[in-house]
Tab-separated table of N, CA and C in Angstrom:
chain	number	residue	atom	x	y	z
A	1245	UNK	N	124.301	114.793	104.703
A	1245	UNK	CA	123.167	114.108	105.314
A	1245	UNK	C	123.596	113.261	106.509
A	1246	UNK	N	124.818	112.724	106.442
A	1246	UNK	CA	125.273	111.897	107.548
A	1246	UNK	C	125.298	112.702	108.843
A	1247	UNK	N	125.678	113.961	108.742
A	1247	UNK	CA	125.715	114.812	109.921
A	1247	UNK	C	124.317	114.961	110.522
A	1248	UNK	N	123.317	115.118	109.662
A	1248	UNK	CA	121.944	115.247	110.162
A	1248	UNK	C	121.502	113.956	110.834
A	1249	UNK	N	121.821	112.823	110.227
A	1249	UNK	CA	121.448	111.541	110.820
A	1249	UNK	C	122.088	111.384	112.199
A	1250	UNK	N	123.355	111.720	112.300
A	1250	UNK	CA	124.058	111.631	113.583
A	1250	UNK	C	123.452	112.595	114.606
A	1251	UNK	N	123.090	113.791	114.144
A	1251	UNK	CA	122.487	114.784	115.039
A	1251	UNK	C	121.144	114.283	115.560
A	1252	UNK	N	120.321	113.712	114.677
A	1252	UNK	CA	119.012	113.192	115.093
A	1252	UNK	C	119.178	112.061	116.101
A	1253	UNK	N	120.141	111.191	115.866
A	1253	UNK	CA	120.415	110.100	116.810
A	1253	UNK	C	120.839	110.651	118.171
A	1254	UNK	N	121.689	111.668	118.150
A	1254	UNK	CA	122.152	112.266	119.400
A	1254	UNK	C	120.996	112.938	120.141
A	1255	UNK	N	120.122	113.620	119.418
A	1255	UNK	CA	118.962	114.253	120.056
A	1255	UNK	C	118.126	113.197	120.761
A	1256	UNK	N	117.854	112.093	120.082
A	1256	UNK	CA	117.081	111.012	120.702
A	1256	UNK	C	117.773	110.486	121.950
A	1257	UNK	N	119.080	110.270	121.851
A	1257	UNK	CA	119.841	109.759	122.993
A	1257	UNK	C	119.781	110.724	124.175
A	1258	UNK	N	119.951	112.003	123.896
A	1258	UNK	CA	119.924	113.002	124.968
A	1258	UNK	C	118.554	113.055	125.641
A	1259	UNK	N	117.504	113.012	124.845
A	1259	UNK	CA	116.154	113.100	125.401
A	1259	UNK	C	115.806	111.845	126.198
A	1260	UNK	N	116.279	110.705	125.743
A	1260	UNK	CA	115.976	109.455	126.441
A	1260	UNK	C	116.776	109.288	127.728
A	1261	UNK	N	117.922	109.950	127.829
A	1261	UNK	CA	118.790	109.706	128.980
A	1261	UNK	C	118.910	110.880	129.945
A	1262	UNK	N	118.411	112.056	129.550
A	1262	UNK	CA	118.533	113.225	130.411
A	1262	UNK	C	117.196	113.949	130.500
A	1263	UNK	N	117.050	114.725	131.542
A	1263	UNK	CA	115.833	115.541	131.718
A	1263	UNK	C	116.052	116.869	131.004
A	1264	UNK	N	115.635	116.932	129.747
A	1264	UNK	CA	115.803	118.136	128.939
A	1264	UNK	C	114.485	118.888	128.935
A	1265	UNK	N	114.501	120.132	129.420
A	1265	UNK	CA	113.262	120.873	129.589
A	1265	UNK	C	112.971	121.931	128.539
A	1266	UNK	N	113.988	122.359	127.767
A	1266	UNK	CA	113.731	123.395	126.766
A	1266	UNK	C	114.730	123.265	125.619
A	1267	UNK	N	114.383	123.922	124.509
A	1267	UNK	CA	115.247	123.848	123.341
A	1267	UNK	C	116.607	124.487	123.602
A	1268	UNK	N	116.635	125.529	124.400
A	1268	UNK	CA	117.901	126.181	124.730
A	1268	UNK	C	118.859	125.197	125.395
A	1269	UNK	N	118.348	124.401	126.334
A	1269	UNK	CA	119.186	123.392	126.996
A	1269	UNK	C	119.675	122.350	125.994
A	1270	UNK	N	118.781	121.956	125.091
A	1270	UNK	CA	119.157	120.947	124.098
A	1270	UNK	C	120.199	121.487	123.122
A	1271	UNK	N	120.087	122.757	122.732
A	1271	UNK	CA	121.092	123.380	121.869
A	1271	UNK	C	122.455	123.352	122.561
A	1272	UNK	N	122.482	123.642	123.865
A	1272	UNK	CA	123.748	123.627	124.623
A	1272	UNK	C	124.326	122.217	124.710
A	1273	UNK	N	123.470	121.238	124.971
A	1273	UNK	CA	123.945	119.848	125.045
A	1273	UNK	C	124.514	119.385	123.704
A	1274	UNK	N	123.862	119.777	122.631
A	1274	UNK	CA	124.362	119.418	121.304
A	1274	UNK	C	125.697	120.108	121.025
A	1275	UNK	N	125.805	121.379	121.410
A	1275	UNK	CA	127.048	122.130	121.184
A	1275	UNK	C	128.211	121.501	121.947
A	1276	UNK	N	127.945	120.990	123.155
A	1276	UNK	CA	128.976	120.318	123.937
A	1276	UNK	C	129.517	119.087	123.215
A	1277	UNK	N	128.729	118.558	122.307
A	1277	UNK	CA	129.126	117.368	121.549
A	1277	UNK	C	129.443	117.718	120.092
A	1278	UNK	N	129.802	118.984	119.863
A	1278	UNK	CA	130.239	119.498	118.558
A	1278	UNK	C	129.158	119.485	117.484
A	1279	UNK	N	127.914	119.624	117.883
A	1279	UNK	CA	126.816	119.794	116.932
A	1279	UNK	C	126.241	121.181	117.154
A	1280	UNK	N	126.601	122.123	116.299
A	1280	UNK	CA	126.104	123.491	116.424
A	1280	UNK	C	124.838	123.604	115.576
A	1281	UNK	N	123.714	123.913	116.241
A	1281	UNK	CA	122.440	124.046	115.532
A	1281	UNK	C	121.730	125.310	115.977
A	1282	UNK	N	120.917	125.828	115.083
A	1282	UNK	CA	120.077	126.962	115.436
A	1282	UNK	C	118.799	126.441	116.075
A	1283	UNK	N	118.076	127.329	116.727
A	1283	UNK	CA	116.805	126.944	117.339
A	1283	UNK	C	115.840	126.483	116.263
A	1284	UNK	N	115.845	127.126	115.090
A	1284	UNK	CA	114.927	126.751	114.000
A	1284	UNK	C	115.217	125.332	113.509
A	1285	UNK	N	116.493	125.007	113.358
A	1285	UNK	CA	116.864	123.655	112.930
A	1285	UNK	C	116.457	122.637	113.982
A	1286	UNK	N	116.723	122.953	115.245
A	1286	UNK	CA	116.352	122.040	116.319
A	1286	UNK	C	114.841	121.833	116.358
A	1287	UNK	N	114.098	122.886	116.170
A	1287	UNK	CA	112.641	122.784	116.163
A	1287	UNK	C	112.165	121.833	115.061
A	1288	UNK	N	112.753	121.950	113.873
A	1288	UNK	CA	112.403	121.024	112.771
A	1288	UNK	C	112.803	119.591	113.110
A	1289	UNK	N	113.972	119.425	113.734
A	1289	UNK	CA	114.426	118.092	114.126
A	1289	UNK	C	113.458	117.462	115.132
A	1290	UNK	N	113.041	118.242	116.121
A	1290	UNK	CA	112.122	117.719	117.141
A	1290	UNK	C	110.790	117.317	116.513
A	1291	UNK	N	110.340	118.102	115.555
A	1291	UNK	CA	109.086	117.772	114.863
A	1291	UNK	C	109.255	116.483	114.057
A	1292	UNK	N	110.364	116.361	113.352
A	1292	UNK	CA	110.620	115.157	112.555
A	1292	UNK	C	110.680	113.910	113.445
A	1293	UNK	N	111.261	114.045	114.619
A	1293	UNK	CA	111.394	112.923	115.555
A	1293	UNK	C	110.122	112.691	116.379
A	1294	UNK	N	109.130	113.542	116.215
A	1294	UNK	CA	107.860	113.486	116.951
A	1294	UNK	C	108.072	113.569	118.459
A	1295	UNK	N	109.028	114.388	118.833
A	1295	UNK	CA	109.315	114.619	120.249
A	1295	UNK	C	108.221	115.522	120.810
A	1296	UNK	N	107.825	115.274	122.025
A	1296	UNK	CA	106.806	116.089	122.674
A	1296	UNK	C	107.257	116.447	124.075
A	1297	UNK	N	106.577	117.407	124.671
A	1297	UNK	CA	106.874	117.820	126.039
A	1297	UNK	C	105.751	117.342	126.938
A	1298	UNK	N	106.119	116.814	128.098
A	1298	UNK	CA	105.116	116.387	129.072
A	1298	UNK	C	105.490	116.921	130.445
A	1299	UNK	N	104.465	117.050	131.270
A	1299	UNK	CA	104.678	117.484	132.648
A	1299	UNK	C	105.118	116.293	133.481
A	1300	UNK	N	106.090	116.532	134.342
A	1300	UNK	CA	106.524	115.498	135.275
A	1300	UNK	C	105.666	115.592	136.522
A	1301	UNK	N	105.806	114.629	137.406
A	1301	UNK	CA	105.061	114.664	138.656
A	1301	UNK	C	105.468	115.838	139.534
A	1302	UNK	N	106.645	116.395	139.292
A	1302	UNK	CA	107.105	117.539	140.085
A	1302	UNK	C	106.687	118.874	139.470
A	1303	UNK	N	105.963	118.839	138.336
A	1303	UNK	CA	105.469	120.063	137.726
A	1303	UNK	C	106.374	120.652	136.657
A	1304	UNK	N	107.556	120.087	136.462
A	1304	UNK	CA	108.446	120.537	135.396
A	1304	UNK	C	107.955	119.954	134.078
A	1305	UNK	N	108.491	120.475	132.977
A	1305	UNK	CA	108.214	119.903	131.674
A	1305	UNK	C	109.511	119.362	131.100
A	1306	UNK	N	109.431	118.177	130.493
A	1306	UNK	CA	110.602	117.596	129.835
A	1306	UNK	C	110.188	117.038	128.477
A	1307	UNK	N	111.174	116.947	127.592
A	1307	UNK	CA	110.941	116.339	126.296
A	1307	UNK	C	110.952	114.824	126.433
A	1308	UNK	N	110.088	114.176	125.657
A	1308	UNK	CA	110.078	112.720	125.596
A	1308	UNK	C	109.878	112.297	124.145
A	1309	UNK	N	110.202	111.047	123.886
A	1309	UNK	CA	109.900	110.429	122.605
A	1309	UNK	C	108.725	109.498	122.884
A	1310	UNK	N	107.500	109.896	122.508
A	1310	UNK	CA	106.337	109.069	122.836
A	1310	UNK	C	106.480	107.650	122.314
A	1311	UNK	N	105.983	106.718	123.115
A	1311	UNK	CA	105.923	105.310	122.745
A	1311	UNK	C	107.277	104.661	122.594
A	1312	UNK	N	108.301	105.263	123.128
A	1312	UNK	CA	109.620	104.667	123.076
A	1312	UNK	C	109.809	103.788	124.296
A	1313	UNK	N	110.127	102.538	124.072
A	1313	UNK	CA	110.360	101.634	125.197
A	1313	UNK	C	111.604	102.026	125.977
A	1314	UNK	N	112.434	102.905	125.392
A	1314	UNK	CA	113.653	103.326	126.080
A	1314	UNK	C	113.420	104.468	127.050
A	1315	UNK	N	112.275	105.147	126.952
A	1315	UNK	CA	112.012	106.247	127.865
A	1315	UNK	C	111.724	105.665	129.243
A	1316	UNK	N	112.485	106.042	130.205
A	1316	UNK	CA	112.324	105.498	131.551
A	1316	UNK	C	111.322	106.326	132.326
A	1317	UNK	N	110.365	105.671	132.959
A	1317	UNK	CA	109.368	106.377	133.746
A	1317	UNK	C	110.019	107.123	134.899
A	1318	UNK	N	111.204	106.699	135.288
A	1318	UNK	CA	111.873	107.377	136.394
A	1318	UNK	C	112.240	108.808	136.026
A	1319	UNK	N	112.297	109.132	134.744
A	1319	UNK	CA	112.562	110.507	134.346
A	1319	UNK	C	111.361	111.385	134.666
A	1320	UNK	N	110.173	110.796	134.676
A	1320	UNK	CA	108.958	111.557	134.919
A	1320	UNK	C	108.613	111.609	136.396
A	1321	UNK	N	108.960	110.572	137.136
A	1321	UNK	CA	108.634	110.532	138.556
A	1321	UNK	C	109.911	110.327	139.343
A	1322	UNK	N	110.355	111.368	139.979
A	1322	UNK	CA	111.585	111.305	140.760
A	1322	UNK	C	111.216	111.013	142.205
A	1323	UNK	N	111.798	109.952	142.762
A	1323	UNK	CA	111.562	109.545	144.149
A	1323	UNK	C	110.084	109.332	144.464
A	1324	UNK	N	109.362	108.728	143.551
A	1324	UNK	CA	107.933	108.507	143.752
A	1324	UNK	C	107.614	107.040	144.031
A	1325	UNK	N	108.610	106.223	144.292
A	1325	UNK	CA	108.360	104.819	144.574
A	1325	UNK	C	108.307	104.004	143.303
A	1326	UNK	N	107.918	102.707	143.405
A	1326	UNK	CA	107.914	101.842	142.245
A	1326	UNK	C	106.926	102.340	141.206
A	1327	UNK	N	107.284	102.143	139.948
A	1327	UNK	CA	106.420	102.614	138.866
A	1327	UNK	C	105.770	101.437	138.158
A	1328	UNK	N	104.682	101.722	137.501
A	1328	UNK	CA	103.987	100.745	136.670
A	1328	UNK	C	104.794	100.548	135.404
A	1329	UNK	N	105.163	99.308	135.028
A	1329	UNK	CA	105.978	99.103	133.843
A	1329	UNK	C	105.312	99.605	132.577
A	1330	UNK	N	103.975	99.651	132.526
A	1330	UNK	CA	103.299	100.155	131.343
A	1330	UNK	C	103.551	101.644	131.135
A	1331	UNK	N	103.880	102.376	132.203
A	1331	UNK	CA	104.086	103.802	132.074
A	1331	UNK	C	105.310	104.149	131.253
A	1332	UNK	N	106.217	103.197	131.012
A	1332	UNK	CA	107.392	103.497	130.217
A	1332	UNK	C	107.015	103.858	128.797
A	1333	UNK	N	105.841	103.502	128.353
A	1333	UNK	CA	105.362	103.910	127.043
A	1333	UNK	C	104.153	104.825	127.181
A	1334	UNK	N	103.820	105.235	128.380
A	1334	UNK	CA	102.721	106.152	128.594
A	1334	UNK	C	101.358	105.499	128.675
A	1335	UNK	N	101.277	104.210	128.443
A	1335	UNK	CA	100.001	103.500	128.436
A	1335	UNK	C	99.502	103.288	129.854
A	1336	UNK	N	98.173	103.505	130.056
A	1336	UNK	CA	97.558	103.274	131.352
A	1336	UNK	C	96.539	102.140	131.259
A	1337	UNK	N	95.572	102.234	130.340
A	1337	UNK	CA	94.563	101.177	130.244
A	1337	UNK	C	93.885	101.188	128.877
A	1338	UNK	N	93.209	100.082	128.601
A	1338	UNK	CA	92.416	99.936	127.373
A	1338	UNK	C	91.107	99.286	127.754
A	1339	UNK	N	89.999	99.909	127.360
A	1339	UNK	CA	88.675	99.327	127.577
A	1339	UNK	C	87.892	99.446	126.276
A	1340	UNK	N	86.845	98.648	126.170
A	1340	UNK	CA	86.006	98.658	124.975
A	1340	UNK	C	84.576	98.993	125.355
A	1341	UNK	N	83.905	99.700	124.450
A	1341	UNK	CA	82.483	99.968	124.565
A	1341	UNK	C	81.924	99.896	123.153
A	1342	UNK	N	81.276	98.792	122.840
A	1342	UNK	CA	80.758	98.621	121.488
A	1342	UNK	C	81.875	98.653	120.462
A	1343	UNK	N	81.765	99.519	119.491
A	1343	UNK	CA	82.749	99.647	118.403
A	1343	UNK	C	83.858	100.638	118.760
A	1344	UNK	N	83.977	100.999	120.029
A	1344	UNK	CA	84.939	102.000	120.450
A	1344	UNK	C	85.949	101.394	121.419
A	1345	UNK	N	87.231	101.654	121.146
A	1345	UNK	CA	88.291	101.314	122.095
A	1345	UNK	C	88.685	102.616	122.781
A	1346	UNK	N	88.736	102.596	124.101
A	1346	UNK	CA	89.122	103.780	124.869
A	1346	UNK	C	90.487	103.489	125.500
A	1347	UNK	N	91.482	104.224	125.048
A	1347	UNK	CA	92.852	104.026	125.506
A	1347	UNK	C	93.222	105.203	126.400
A	1348	UNK	N	93.566	104.906	127.651
A	1348	UNK	CA	94.005	105.935	128.593
A	1348	UNK	C	95.535	105.929	128.642
A	1349	UNK	N	96.131	107.126	128.663
A	1349	UNK	CA	97.580	107.272	128.694
A	1349	UNK	C	97.966	108.274	129.781
A	1350	UNK	N	99.255	108.369	130.017
A	1350	UNK	CA	99.754	109.453	130.858
A	1350	UNK	C	99.523	110.750	130.098
A	1351	UNK	N	99.453	111.841	130.829
A	1351	UNK	CA	99.230	113.143	130.220
A	1351	UNK	C	100.290	113.444	129.167
A	1352	UNK	N	99.847	113.812	127.976
A	1352	UNK	CA	100.763	114.183	126.905
A	1352	UNK	C	101.109	113.068	125.936
A	1353	UNK	N	100.747	111.843	126.231
A	1353	UNK	CA	101.126	110.715	125.383
A	1353	UNK	C	100.072	110.368	124.330
A	1354	UNK	N	98.831	110.765	124.535
A	1354	UNK	CA	97.745	110.311	123.667
A	1354	UNK	C	97.935	110.736	122.211
A	1355	UNK	N	98.337	111.969	121.986
A	1355	UNK	CA	98.480	112.459	120.614
A	1355	UNK	C	99.481	111.659	119.797
A	1356	UNK	N	100.636	111.400	120.381
A	1356	UNK	CA	101.660	110.634	119.667
A	1356	UNK	C	101.233	109.208	119.402
A	1357	UNK	N	100.586	108.597	120.382
A	1357	UNK	CA	100.120	107.220	120.219
A	1357	UNK	C	99.024	107.148	119.164
A	1358	UNK	N	98.082	108.080	119.194
A	1358	UNK	CA	97.010	108.103	118.187
A	1358	UNK	C	97.600	108.307	116.793
A	1359	UNK	N	98.587	109.172	116.684
A	1359	UNK	CA	99.255	109.413	115.413
A	1359	UNK	C	99.885	108.118	114.888
A	1360	UNK	N	100.580	107.405	115.758
A	1360	UNK	CA	101.213	106.148	115.353
A	1360	UNK	C	100.175	105.133	114.866
A	1361	UNK	N	99.060	105.037	115.581
A	1361	UNK	CA	98.007	104.101	115.179
A	1361	UNK	C	97.451	104.504	113.819
A	1362	UNK	N	97.116	105.783	113.663
A	1362	UNK	CA	96.550	106.257	112.395
A	1362	UNK	C	97.523	106.083	111.230
A	1363	UNK	N	98.795	106.383	111.448
A	1363	UNK	CA	99.771	106.304	110.361
A	1363	UNK	C	100.054	104.866	109.928
A	1364	UNK	N	99.811	103.897	110.802
A	1364	UNK	CA	100.026	102.499	110.411
A	1364	UNK	C	98.848	101.979	109.585
A	1365	UNK	N	97.751	102.718	109.592
A	1365	UNK	CA	96.559	102.409	108.799
A	1365	UNK	C	96.069	100.964	108.948
A	1366	UNK	N	95.857	100.505	110.175
A	1366	UNK	CA	95.341	99.139	110.322
A	1366	UNK	C	93.892	99.095	109.824
A	1367	UNK	N	93.534	98.111	108.994
A	1367	UNK	CA	92.170	98.053	108.452
A	1367	UNK	C	91.106	97.841	109.526
A	1368	UNK	N	91.500	97.326	110.681
A	1368	UNK	CA	90.540	97.072	111.757
A	1368	UNK	C	90.082	98.349	112.467
A	1369	UNK	N	90.868	99.422	112.334
A	1369	UNK	CA	90.567	100.671	113.031
A	1369	UNK	C	90.293	101.768	112.003
A	1370	UNK	N	89.094	102.355	112.091
A	1370	UNK	CA	88.698	103.389	111.136
A	1370	UNK	C	89.427	104.703	111.381
A	1371	UNK	N	89.737	105.003	112.630
A	1371	UNK	CA	90.434	106.239	112.958
A	1371	UNK	C	90.458	106.457	114.451
A	1372	UNK	N	91.200	107.488	114.865
A	1372	UNK	CA	91.315	107.806	116.283
A	1372	UNK	C	91.055	109.290	116.512
A	1373	UNK	N	90.668	109.597	117.734
A	1373	UNK	CA	90.558	110.975	118.208
A	1373	UNK	C	91.300	111.015	119.533
A	1374	UNK	N	92.236	111.955	119.661
A	1374	UNK	CA	93.063	112.000	120.872
A	1374	UNK	C	92.891	113.304	121.622
A	1375	UNK	N	92.880	113.188	122.938
A	1375	UNK	CA	92.977	114.341	123.824
A	1375	UNK	C	94.353	114.323	124.440
A	1376	UNK	N	94.495	114.852	125.626
A	1376	UNK	CA	95.791	114.867	126.302
A	1376	UNK	C	96.151	113.504	126.868
A	1377	UNK	N	95.132	112.774	127.387
A	1377	UNK	CA	95.421	111.491	128.020
A	1377	UNK	C	94.434	110.394	127.645
A	1378	UNK	N	93.622	110.615	126.619
A	1378	UNK	CA	92.631	109.624	126.204
A	1378	UNK	C	92.555	109.570	124.685
A	1379	UNK	N	92.429	108.352	124.175
A	1379	UNK	CA	92.246	108.141	122.737
A	1379	UNK	C	90.970	107.338	122.530
A	1380	UNK	N	90.138	107.794	121.617
A	1380	UNK	CA	88.995	107.010	121.163
A	1380	UNK	C	89.373	106.439	119.806
A	1381	UNK	N	89.362	105.120	119.689
A	1381	UNK	CA	89.644	104.453	118.417
A	1381	UNK	C	88.360	103.764	117.964
A	1382	UNK	N	87.910	104.093	116.775
A	1382	UNK	CA	86.676	103.521	116.243
A	1382	UNK	C	87.021	102.252	115.473
A	1383	UNK	N	86.390	101.148	115.882
A	1383	UNK	CA	86.635	99.850	115.246
A	1383	UNK	C	85.681	99.658	114.073
A	1384	UNK	N	86.171	98.998	113.041
A	1384	UNK	CA	85.318	98.626	111.913
A	1384	UNK	C	84.217	97.690	112.405
A	1385	UNK	N	83.056	97.694	111.806
A	1385	UNK	CA	81.884	96.949	112.269
A	1385	UNK	C	82.150	95.470	112.559
A	1386	UNK	N	82.908	94.790	111.716
A	1386	UNK	CA	83.085	93.347	111.855
A	1386	UNK	C	84.299	92.951	112.694
A	1387	UNK	N	84.939	93.896	113.345
A	1387	UNK	CA	86.148	93.625	114.121
A	1387	UNK	C	85.772	93.296	115.563
A	1388	UNK	N	86.279	92.167	116.052
A	1388	UNK	CA	86.046	91.786	117.447
A	1388	UNK	C	87.030	92.521	118.351
A	1389	UNK	N	86.733	92.526	119.634
A	1389	UNK	CA	87.643	93.159	120.590
A	1389	UNK	C	88.979	92.425	120.626
A	1390	UNK	N	88.960	91.106	120.477
A	1390	UNK	CA	90.213	90.343	120.443
A	1390	UNK	C	91.060	90.739	119.238
A	1391	UNK	N	90.419	90.919	118.077
A	1391	UNK	CA	91.160	91.350	116.884
A	1391	UNK	C	91.746	92.745	117.093
A	1392	UNK	N	90.964	93.617	117.695
A	1392	UNK	CA	91.447	94.977	117.957
A	1392	UNK	C	92.647	94.943	118.901
A	1393	UNK	N	92.579	94.100	119.932
A	1393	UNK	CA	93.706	93.996	120.871
A	1393	UNK	C	94.961	93.502	120.154
A	1394	UNK	N	94.807	92.568	119.206
A	1394	UNK	CA	95.968	92.082	118.459
A	1394	UNK	C	96.611	93.216	117.663
A	1395	UNK	N	95.796	94.067	117.075
A	1395	UNK	CA	96.320	95.205	116.316
A	1395	UNK	C	96.983	96.202	117.262
A	1396	UNK	N	96.306	96.513	118.359
A	1396	UNK	CA	96.806	97.529	119.287
A	1396	UNK	C	98.042	97.089	120.052
A	1397	UNK	N	98.282	95.787	120.167
A	1397	UNK	CA	99.463	95.341	120.911
A	1397	UNK	C	100.763	95.723	120.209
A	1398	UNK	N	100.687	96.162	118.955
A	1398	UNK	CA	101.883	96.689	118.286
A	1398	UNK	C	102.280	98.038	118.872
A	1399	UNK	N	101.341	98.704	119.534
A	1399	UNK	CA	101.568	100.050	120.031
A	1399	UNK	C	101.560	100.158	121.549
A	1400	UNK	N	100.843	99.265	122.206
A	1400	UNK	CA	100.679	99.343	123.655
A	1400	UNK	C	100.751	97.946	124.264
A	1401	UNK	N	101.162	97.838	125.522
A	1401	UNK	CA	101.103	96.539	126.201
A	1401	UNK	C	99.669	96.254	126.579
A	1402	UNK	N	99.081	95.248	125.987
A	1402	UNK	CA	97.657	94.983	126.222
A	1402	UNK	C	97.414	93.896	127.278
A	1403	UNK	N	98.426	93.616	128.093
A	1403	UNK	CA	98.269	92.579	129.109
A	1403	UNK	C	97.406	93.017	130.289
A	1404	UNK	N	97.050	94.304	130.370
A	1404	UNK	CA	96.219	94.772	131.470
A	1404	UNK	C	94.917	95.386	130.959
A	1405	UNK	N	94.325	94.728	129.986
A	1405	UNK	CA	93.113	95.227	129.334
A	1405	UNK	C	91.878	94.889	130.143
A	1406	UNK	N	90.960	95.839	130.190
A	1406	UNK	CA	89.652	95.613	130.795
A	1406	UNK	C	88.639	95.571	129.661
A	1407	UNK	N	87.948	94.448	129.506
A	1407	UNK	CA	86.980	94.327	128.405
A	1407	UNK	C	85.589	94.615	128.908
């Protein structure tokens, strides 16, 4: 099991520090570090780590670990000028409409973020629905927007919220 733990840690490190675009490349990077894995094993590892693929501004696809503060936005935008610090976790904005919180993310981040919110089972949020870049979170009837922001700040930087 220790070998698997070390392999999972290495996969995370590689994805966070390099532009990895396909499983074949990741298998080669792991092999260079004496971790020989099959594509099937790697696929299970990526699923366990909740790794996803997103499009970069240049049109390539790379693996990311959604909602990781270690993922640098510079991996997604090469030579595109200064980046928004919120983009390091994929978050773009949060607005409220009645009992609904609308969370906008970079393309590809919404599913992972919605999953994290749902799996934490906060009593203030009944559930989420995610698209590619938007999440609808339904608030419980008696929950204020301020209470919802307190819950959501565990997952997103809420300092740029529009109420």
